[in-house]
Short mmCIF file of N, CA and C and ligand atoms in Angstrom, two decimals:
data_model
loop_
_atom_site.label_atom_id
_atom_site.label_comp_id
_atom_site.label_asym_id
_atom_site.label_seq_id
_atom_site.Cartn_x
_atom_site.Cartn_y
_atom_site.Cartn_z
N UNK H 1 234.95 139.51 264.02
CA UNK H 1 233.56 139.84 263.66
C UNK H 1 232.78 140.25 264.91
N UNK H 2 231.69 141.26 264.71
CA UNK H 2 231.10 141.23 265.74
C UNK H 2 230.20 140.85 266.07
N UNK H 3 229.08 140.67 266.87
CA UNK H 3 227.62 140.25 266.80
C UNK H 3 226.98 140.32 265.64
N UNK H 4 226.83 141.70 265.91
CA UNK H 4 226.03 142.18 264.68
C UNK H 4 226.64 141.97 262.76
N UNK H 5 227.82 141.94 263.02
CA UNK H 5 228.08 141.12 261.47
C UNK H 5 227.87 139.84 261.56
N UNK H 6 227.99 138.55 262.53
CA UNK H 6 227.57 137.52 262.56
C UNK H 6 226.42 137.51 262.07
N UNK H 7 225.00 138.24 262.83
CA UNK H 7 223.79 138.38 262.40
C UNK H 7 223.85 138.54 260.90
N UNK H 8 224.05 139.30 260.31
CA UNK H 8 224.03 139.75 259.34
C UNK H 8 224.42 138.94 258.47
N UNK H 9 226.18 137.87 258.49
CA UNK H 9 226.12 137.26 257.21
C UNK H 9 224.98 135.85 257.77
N UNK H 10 224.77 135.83 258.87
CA UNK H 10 223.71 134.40 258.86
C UNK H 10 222.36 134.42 257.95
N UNK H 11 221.95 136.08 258.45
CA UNK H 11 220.78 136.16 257.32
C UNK H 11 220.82 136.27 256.18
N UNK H 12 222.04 137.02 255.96
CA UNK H 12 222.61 136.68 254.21
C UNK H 12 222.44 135.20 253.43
N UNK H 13 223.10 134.46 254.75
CA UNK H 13 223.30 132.96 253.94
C UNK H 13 221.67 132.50 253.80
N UNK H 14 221.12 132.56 254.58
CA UNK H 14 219.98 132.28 255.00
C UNK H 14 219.06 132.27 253.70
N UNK H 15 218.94 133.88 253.49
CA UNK H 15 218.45 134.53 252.32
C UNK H 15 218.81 133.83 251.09
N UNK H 16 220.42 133.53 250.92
CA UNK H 16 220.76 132.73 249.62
C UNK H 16 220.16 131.46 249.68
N UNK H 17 219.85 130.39 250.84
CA UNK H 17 219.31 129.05 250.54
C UNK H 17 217.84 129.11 250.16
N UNK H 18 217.26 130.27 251.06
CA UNK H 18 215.78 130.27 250.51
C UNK H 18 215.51 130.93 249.01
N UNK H 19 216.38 131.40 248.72
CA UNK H 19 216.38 132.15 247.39
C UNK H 19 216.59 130.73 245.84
N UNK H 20 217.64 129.88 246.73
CA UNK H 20 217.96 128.47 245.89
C UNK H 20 216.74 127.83 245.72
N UNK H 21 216.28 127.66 246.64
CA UNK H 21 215.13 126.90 247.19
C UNK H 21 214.44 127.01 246.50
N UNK H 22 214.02 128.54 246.60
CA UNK H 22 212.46 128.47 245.87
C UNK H 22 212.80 128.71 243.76
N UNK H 23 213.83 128.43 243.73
CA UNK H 23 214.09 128.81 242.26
C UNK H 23 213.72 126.75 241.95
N UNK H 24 214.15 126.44 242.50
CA UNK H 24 214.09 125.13 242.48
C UNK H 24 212.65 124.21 242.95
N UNK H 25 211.92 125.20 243.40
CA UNK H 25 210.35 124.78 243.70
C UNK H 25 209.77 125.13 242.54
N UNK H 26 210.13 125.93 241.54
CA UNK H 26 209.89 126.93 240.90
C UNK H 26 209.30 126.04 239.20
N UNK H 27 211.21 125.71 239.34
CA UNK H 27 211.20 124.72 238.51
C UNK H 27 210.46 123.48 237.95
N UNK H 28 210.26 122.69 239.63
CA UNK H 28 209.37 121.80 239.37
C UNK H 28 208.14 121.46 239.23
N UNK H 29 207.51 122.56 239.24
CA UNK H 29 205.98 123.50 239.29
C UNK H 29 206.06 123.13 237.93
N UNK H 30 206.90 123.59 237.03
CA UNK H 30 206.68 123.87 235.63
C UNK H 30 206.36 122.66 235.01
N UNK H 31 207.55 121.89 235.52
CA UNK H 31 207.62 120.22 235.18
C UNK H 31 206.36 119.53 235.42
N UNK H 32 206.00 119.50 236.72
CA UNK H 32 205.02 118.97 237.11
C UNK H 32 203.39 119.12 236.17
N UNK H 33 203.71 120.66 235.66
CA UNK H 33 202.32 121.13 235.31
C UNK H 33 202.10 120.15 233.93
N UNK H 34 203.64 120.05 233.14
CA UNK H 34 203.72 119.56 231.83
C UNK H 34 203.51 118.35 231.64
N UNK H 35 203.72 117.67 232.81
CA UNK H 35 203.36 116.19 232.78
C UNK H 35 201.76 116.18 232.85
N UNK H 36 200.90 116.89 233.95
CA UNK H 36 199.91 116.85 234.28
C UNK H 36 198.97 116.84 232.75
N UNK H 37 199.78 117.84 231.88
CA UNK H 37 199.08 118.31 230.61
C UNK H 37 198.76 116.97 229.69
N UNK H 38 200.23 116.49 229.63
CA UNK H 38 200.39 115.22 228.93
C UNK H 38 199.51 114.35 229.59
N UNK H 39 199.11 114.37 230.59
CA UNK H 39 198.39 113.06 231.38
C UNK H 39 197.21 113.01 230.93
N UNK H 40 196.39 114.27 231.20
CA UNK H 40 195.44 114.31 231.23
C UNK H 40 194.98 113.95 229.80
N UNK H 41 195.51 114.55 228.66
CA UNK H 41 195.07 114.34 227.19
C UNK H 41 195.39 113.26 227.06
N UNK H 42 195.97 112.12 227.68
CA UNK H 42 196.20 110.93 227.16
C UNK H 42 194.83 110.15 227.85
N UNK H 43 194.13 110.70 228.79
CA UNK H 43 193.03 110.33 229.60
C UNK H 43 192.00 110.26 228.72
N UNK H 44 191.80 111.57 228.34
CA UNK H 44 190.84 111.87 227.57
C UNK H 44 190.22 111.05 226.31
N UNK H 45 191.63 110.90 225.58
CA UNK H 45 191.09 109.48 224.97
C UNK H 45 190.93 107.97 225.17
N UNK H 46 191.84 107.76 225.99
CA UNK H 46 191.40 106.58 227.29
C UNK H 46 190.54 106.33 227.62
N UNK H 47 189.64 107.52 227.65
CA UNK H 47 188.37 107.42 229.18
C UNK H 47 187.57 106.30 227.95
N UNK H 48 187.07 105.32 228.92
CA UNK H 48 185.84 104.77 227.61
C UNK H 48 184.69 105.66 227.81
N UNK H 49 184.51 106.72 229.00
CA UNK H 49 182.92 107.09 228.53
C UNK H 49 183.18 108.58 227.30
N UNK H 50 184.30 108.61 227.02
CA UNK H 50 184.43 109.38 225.58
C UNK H 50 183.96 108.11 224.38
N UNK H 51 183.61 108.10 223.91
CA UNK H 51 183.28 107.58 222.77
C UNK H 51 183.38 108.37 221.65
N UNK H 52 183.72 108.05 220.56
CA UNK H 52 184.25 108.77 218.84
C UNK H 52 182.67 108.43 218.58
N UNK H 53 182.81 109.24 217.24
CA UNK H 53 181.88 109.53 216.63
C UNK H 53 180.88 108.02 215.73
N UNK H 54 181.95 107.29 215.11
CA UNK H 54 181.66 106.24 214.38
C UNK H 54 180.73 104.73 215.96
N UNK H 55 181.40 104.93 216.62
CA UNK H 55 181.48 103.98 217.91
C UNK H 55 179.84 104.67 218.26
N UNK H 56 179.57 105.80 218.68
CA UNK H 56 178.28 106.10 218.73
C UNK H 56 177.38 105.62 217.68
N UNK H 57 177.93 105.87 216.45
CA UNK H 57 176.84 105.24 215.21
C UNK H 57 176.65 104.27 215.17
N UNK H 58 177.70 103.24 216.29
CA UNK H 58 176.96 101.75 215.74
C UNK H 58 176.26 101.62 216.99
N UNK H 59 176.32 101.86 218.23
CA UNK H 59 175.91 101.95 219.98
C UNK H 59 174.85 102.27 219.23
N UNK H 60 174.47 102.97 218.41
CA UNK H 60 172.78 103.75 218.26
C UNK H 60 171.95 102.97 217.67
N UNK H 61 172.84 101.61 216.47
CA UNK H 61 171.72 101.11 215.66
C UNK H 61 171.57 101.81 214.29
N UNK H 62 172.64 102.98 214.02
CA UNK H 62 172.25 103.52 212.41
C UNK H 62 172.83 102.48 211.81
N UNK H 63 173.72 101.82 212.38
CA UNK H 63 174.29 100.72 211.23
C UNK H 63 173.15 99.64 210.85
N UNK H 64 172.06 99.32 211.64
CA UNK H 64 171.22 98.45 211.01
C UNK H 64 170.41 98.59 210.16
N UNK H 65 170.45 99.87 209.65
CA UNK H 65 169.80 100.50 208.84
C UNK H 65 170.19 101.01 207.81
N UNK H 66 171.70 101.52 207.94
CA UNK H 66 172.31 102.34 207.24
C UNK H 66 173.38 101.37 206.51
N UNK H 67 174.08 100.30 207.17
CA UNK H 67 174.90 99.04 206.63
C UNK H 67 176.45 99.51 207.67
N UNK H 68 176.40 98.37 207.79
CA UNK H 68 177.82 98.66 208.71
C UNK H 68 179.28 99.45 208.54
N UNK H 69 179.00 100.28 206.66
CA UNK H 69 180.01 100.99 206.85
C UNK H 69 179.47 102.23 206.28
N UNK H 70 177.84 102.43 206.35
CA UNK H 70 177.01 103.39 205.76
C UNK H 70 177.16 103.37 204.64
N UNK H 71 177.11 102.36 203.79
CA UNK H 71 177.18 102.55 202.21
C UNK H 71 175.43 102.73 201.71
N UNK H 72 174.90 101.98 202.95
CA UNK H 72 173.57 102.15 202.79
C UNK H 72 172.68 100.66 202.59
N UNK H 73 171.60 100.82 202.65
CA UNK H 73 171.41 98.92 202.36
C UNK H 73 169.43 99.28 202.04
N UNK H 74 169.05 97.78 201.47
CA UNK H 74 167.68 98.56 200.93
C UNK H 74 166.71 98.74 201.79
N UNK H 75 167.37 99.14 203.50
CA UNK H 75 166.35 100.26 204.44
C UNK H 75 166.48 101.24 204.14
N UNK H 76 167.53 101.97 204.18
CA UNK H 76 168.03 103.03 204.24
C UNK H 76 169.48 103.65 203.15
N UNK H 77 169.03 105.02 202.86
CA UNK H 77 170.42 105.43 202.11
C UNK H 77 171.70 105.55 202.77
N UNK H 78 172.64 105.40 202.06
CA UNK H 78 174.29 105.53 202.09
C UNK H 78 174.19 107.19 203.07
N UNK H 79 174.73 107.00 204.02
CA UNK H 79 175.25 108.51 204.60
C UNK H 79 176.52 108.78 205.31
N UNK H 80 177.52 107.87 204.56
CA UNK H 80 178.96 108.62 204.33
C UNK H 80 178.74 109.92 203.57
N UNK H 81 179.94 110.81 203.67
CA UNK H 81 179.86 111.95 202.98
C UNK H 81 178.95 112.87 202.63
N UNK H 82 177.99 113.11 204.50
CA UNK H 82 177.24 113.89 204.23
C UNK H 82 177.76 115.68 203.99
N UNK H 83 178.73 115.76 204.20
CA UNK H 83 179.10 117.00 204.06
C UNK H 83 178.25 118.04 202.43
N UNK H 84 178.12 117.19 201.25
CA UNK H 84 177.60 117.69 200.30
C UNK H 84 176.09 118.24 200.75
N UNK H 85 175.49 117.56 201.37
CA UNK H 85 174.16 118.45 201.85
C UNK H 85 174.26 119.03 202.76
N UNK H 86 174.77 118.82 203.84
CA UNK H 86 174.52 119.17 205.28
C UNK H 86 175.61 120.38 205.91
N UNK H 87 175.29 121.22 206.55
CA UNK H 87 175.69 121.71 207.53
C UNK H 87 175.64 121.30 208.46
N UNK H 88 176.83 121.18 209.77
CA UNK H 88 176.89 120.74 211.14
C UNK H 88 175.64 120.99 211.62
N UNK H 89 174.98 122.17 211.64
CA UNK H 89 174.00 122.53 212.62
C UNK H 89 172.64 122.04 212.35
N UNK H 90 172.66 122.02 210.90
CA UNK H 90 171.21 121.65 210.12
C UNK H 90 171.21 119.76 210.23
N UNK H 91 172.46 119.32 210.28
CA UNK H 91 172.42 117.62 210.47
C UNK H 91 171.92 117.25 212.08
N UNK H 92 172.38 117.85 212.35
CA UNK H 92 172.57 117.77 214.02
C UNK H 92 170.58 117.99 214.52
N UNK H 93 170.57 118.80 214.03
CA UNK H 93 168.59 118.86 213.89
C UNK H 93 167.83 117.71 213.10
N UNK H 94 168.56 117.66 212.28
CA UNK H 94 168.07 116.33 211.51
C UNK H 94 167.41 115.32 211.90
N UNK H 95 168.93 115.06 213.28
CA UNK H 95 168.40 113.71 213.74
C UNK H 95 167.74 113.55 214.68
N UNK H 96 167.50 115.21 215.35
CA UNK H 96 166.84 115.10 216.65
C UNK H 96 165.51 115.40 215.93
N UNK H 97 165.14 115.57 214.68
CA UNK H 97 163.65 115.65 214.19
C UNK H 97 163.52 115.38 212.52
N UNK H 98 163.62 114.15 212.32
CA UNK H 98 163.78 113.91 211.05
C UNK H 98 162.58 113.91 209.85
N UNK H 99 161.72 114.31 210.72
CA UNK H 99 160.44 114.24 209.79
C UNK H 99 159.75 115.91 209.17
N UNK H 100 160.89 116.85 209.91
CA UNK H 100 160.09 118.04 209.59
C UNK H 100 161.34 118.43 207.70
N UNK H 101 162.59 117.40 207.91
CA UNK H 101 163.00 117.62 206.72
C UNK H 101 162.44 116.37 205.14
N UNK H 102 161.23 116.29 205.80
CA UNK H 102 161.18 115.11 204.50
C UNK H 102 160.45 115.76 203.21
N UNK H 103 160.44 117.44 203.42
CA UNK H 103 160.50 117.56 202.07
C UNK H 103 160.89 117.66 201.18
N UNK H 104 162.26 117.79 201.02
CA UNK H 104 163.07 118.19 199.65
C UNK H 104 163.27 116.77 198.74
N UNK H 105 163.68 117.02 197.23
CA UNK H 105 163.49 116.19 196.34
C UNK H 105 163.75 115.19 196.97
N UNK H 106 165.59 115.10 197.49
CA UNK H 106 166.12 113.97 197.68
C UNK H 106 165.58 112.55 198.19
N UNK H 107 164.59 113.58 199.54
CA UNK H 107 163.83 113.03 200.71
C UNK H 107 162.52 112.38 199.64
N UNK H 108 162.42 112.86 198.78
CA UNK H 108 160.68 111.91 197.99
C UNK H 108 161.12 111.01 197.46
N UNK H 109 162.50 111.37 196.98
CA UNK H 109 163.08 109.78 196.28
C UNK H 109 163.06 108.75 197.54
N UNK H 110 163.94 109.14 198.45
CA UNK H 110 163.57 107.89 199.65
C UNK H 110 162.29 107.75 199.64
N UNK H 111 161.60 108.05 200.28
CA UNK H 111 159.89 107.74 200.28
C UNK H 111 159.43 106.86 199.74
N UNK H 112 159.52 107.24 198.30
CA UNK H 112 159.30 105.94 197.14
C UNK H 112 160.32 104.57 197.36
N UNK H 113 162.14 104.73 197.67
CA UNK H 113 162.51 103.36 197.70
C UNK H 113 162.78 102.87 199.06
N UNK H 114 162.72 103.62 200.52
CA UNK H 114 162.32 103.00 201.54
C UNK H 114 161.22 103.09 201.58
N UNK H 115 160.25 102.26 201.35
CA UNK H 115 158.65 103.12 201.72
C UNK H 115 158.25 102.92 203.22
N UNK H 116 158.56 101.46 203.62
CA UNK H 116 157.69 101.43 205.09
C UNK H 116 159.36 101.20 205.95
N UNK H 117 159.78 102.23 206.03
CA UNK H 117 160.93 102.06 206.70
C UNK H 117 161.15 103.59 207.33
N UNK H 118 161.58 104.09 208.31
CA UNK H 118 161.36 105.86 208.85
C UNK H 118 162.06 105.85 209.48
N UNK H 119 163.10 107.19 209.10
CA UNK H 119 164.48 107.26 209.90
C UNK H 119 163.56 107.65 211.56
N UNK H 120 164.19 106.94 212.49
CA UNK H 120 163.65 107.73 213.79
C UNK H 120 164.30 108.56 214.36
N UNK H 121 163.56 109.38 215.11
CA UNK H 121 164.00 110.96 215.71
C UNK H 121 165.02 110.25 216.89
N UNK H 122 166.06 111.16 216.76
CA UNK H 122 167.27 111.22 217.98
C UNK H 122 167.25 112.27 219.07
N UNK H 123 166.37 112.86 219.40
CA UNK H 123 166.16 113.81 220.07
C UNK H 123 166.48 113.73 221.03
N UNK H 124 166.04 112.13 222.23
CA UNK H 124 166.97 111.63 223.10
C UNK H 124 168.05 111.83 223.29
N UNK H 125 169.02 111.65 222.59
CA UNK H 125 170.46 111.48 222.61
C UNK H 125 171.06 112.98 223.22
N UNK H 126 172.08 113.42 223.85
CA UNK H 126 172.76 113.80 224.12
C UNK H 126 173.43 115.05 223.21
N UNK H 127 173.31 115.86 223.29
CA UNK H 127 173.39 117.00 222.06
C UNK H 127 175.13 116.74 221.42
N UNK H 128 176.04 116.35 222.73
CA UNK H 128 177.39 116.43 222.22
C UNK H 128 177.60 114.93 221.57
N UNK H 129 176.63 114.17 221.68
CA UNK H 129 176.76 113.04 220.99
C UNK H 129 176.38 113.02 219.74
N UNK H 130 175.39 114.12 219.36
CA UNK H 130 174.51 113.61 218.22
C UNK H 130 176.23 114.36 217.40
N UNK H 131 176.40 116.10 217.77
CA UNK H 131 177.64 116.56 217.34
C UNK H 131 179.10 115.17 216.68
N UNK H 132 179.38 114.74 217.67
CA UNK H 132 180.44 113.59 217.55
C UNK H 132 179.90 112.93 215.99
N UNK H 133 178.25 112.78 216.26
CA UNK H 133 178.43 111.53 215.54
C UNK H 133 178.18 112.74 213.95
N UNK H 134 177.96 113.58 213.82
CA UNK H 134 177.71 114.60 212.77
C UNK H 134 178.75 114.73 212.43
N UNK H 135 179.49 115.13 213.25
CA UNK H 135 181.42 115.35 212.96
C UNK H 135 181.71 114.22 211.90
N UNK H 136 181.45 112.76 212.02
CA UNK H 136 181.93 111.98 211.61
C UNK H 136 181.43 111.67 210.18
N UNK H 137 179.67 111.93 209.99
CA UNK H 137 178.95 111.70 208.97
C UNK H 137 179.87 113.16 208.21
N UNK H 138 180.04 113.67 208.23
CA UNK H 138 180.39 115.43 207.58
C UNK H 138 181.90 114.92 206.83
N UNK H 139 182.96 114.40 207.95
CA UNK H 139 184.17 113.92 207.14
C UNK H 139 184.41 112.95 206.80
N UNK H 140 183.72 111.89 206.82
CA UNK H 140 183.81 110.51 206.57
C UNK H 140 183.61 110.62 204.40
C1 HEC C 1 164.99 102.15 211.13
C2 HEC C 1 166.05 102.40 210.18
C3 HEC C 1 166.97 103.59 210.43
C4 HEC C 1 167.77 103.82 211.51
C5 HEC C 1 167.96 102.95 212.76
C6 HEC C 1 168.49 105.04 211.24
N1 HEC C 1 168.11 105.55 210.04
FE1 HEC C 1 168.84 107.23 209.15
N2 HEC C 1 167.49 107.02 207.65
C7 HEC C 1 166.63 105.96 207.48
C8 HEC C 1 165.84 106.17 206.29
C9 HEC C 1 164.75 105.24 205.76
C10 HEC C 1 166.26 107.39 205.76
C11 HEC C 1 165.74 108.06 204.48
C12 HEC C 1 164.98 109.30 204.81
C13 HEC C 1 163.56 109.05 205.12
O1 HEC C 1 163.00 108.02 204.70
O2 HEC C 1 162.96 109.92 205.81
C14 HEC C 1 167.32 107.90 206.62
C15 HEC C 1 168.00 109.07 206.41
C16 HEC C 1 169.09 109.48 207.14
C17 HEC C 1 169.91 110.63 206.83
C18 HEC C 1 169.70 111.60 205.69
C19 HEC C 1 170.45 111.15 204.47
C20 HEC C 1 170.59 112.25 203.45
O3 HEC C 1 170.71 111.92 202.25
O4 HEC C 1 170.62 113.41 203.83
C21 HEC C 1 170.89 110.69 207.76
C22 HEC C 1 171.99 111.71 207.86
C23 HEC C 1 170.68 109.58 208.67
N3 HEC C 1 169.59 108.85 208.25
C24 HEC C 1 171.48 109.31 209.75
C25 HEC C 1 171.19 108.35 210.70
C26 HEC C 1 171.90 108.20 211.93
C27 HEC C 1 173.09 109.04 212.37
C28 HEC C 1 171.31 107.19 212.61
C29 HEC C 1 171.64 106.68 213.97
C30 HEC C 1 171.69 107.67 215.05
C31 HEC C 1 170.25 106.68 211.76
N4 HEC C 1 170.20 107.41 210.64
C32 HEC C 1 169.42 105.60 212.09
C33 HEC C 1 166.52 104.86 208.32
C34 HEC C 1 167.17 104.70 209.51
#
């Protein structure tokens, strides 16, 4: 052999380990990412400052009003299964201003059998919270 083929298969070989190499960095990139995926969504519901939808409804106090499994109690009406009236977007306003919907029939019947009792405005709350907890009144 001469020099210059020495050179030559060294960079050859050379070329083949870095070529191994990085197929094999390559690999574990992928791996790595898939675990990361799995991790994180297992976080997500982990985290306690996620809170579900129902867990907000009782943190808020609708259950003292509403009965601890919303069937309703003689403060306030039953509001499981609001989905029959409500739209997401129109509930979700609801609670951040509950007094500009107290006109429709439903709302005069309350009037008359809660009389000194008044849902209070949620306006405070957190827009993705009031959502959560709408989510839950909608499929529950
Ligand atoms: C102080 C008692 C009280 C509390 C606390 C309360 N509510 Fe109410 N809520 C009422 C009353 C009374 C009504 C009936 C409507 C009215 O009188 O204006 C009502 C009505 C509602 C309605 C409308 C029901 C329908 O038929 O459309 C929804 C939805 C509702 N409340 C959800 C909530 C949620 C969610 C919370 C907690 C974030 C909550 N309420 C907290 C008293 C309360």
């Amino acid at each position: 052999m001469t020099n210059a083929q020495k050179w030559m298969s060294a960079f050859l070989v050379l070329f083949l380990v870095l070529f191994i190499l990085s197929r094999f960095t390559m690999k574990e990139e992928v791996v790595h990412h898939a675990m990361n995926e799995g991790y994180s969504e297992q976080t997500a519901q982990q985290n306690p400052t996620e809170l579900d939808g129902f867990t907000l409804i009782k943190q808020n106090g609708c259950i003292t009003c509403h009965g601890q499994n919303l069937e309703g109690t003689n403060m306030a009406p039953a509001i499981a299964g609001m989905k029959e009236f409500w739209s997401r977007d129109k509930l979700i306003n609801y609670l951040r201003n509950p007094s500009s919907y107290s006109g429709d029939k439903r709302f005069q019947e309350y009037k008359l059998k809660y009389k000194n009792i008044v849902m209070p405005s949620y306006g405070n709350l957190d827009v993705k919270d009031l959502g959560k907890m709408v989510d839950y009144l909608l499929t529950k």
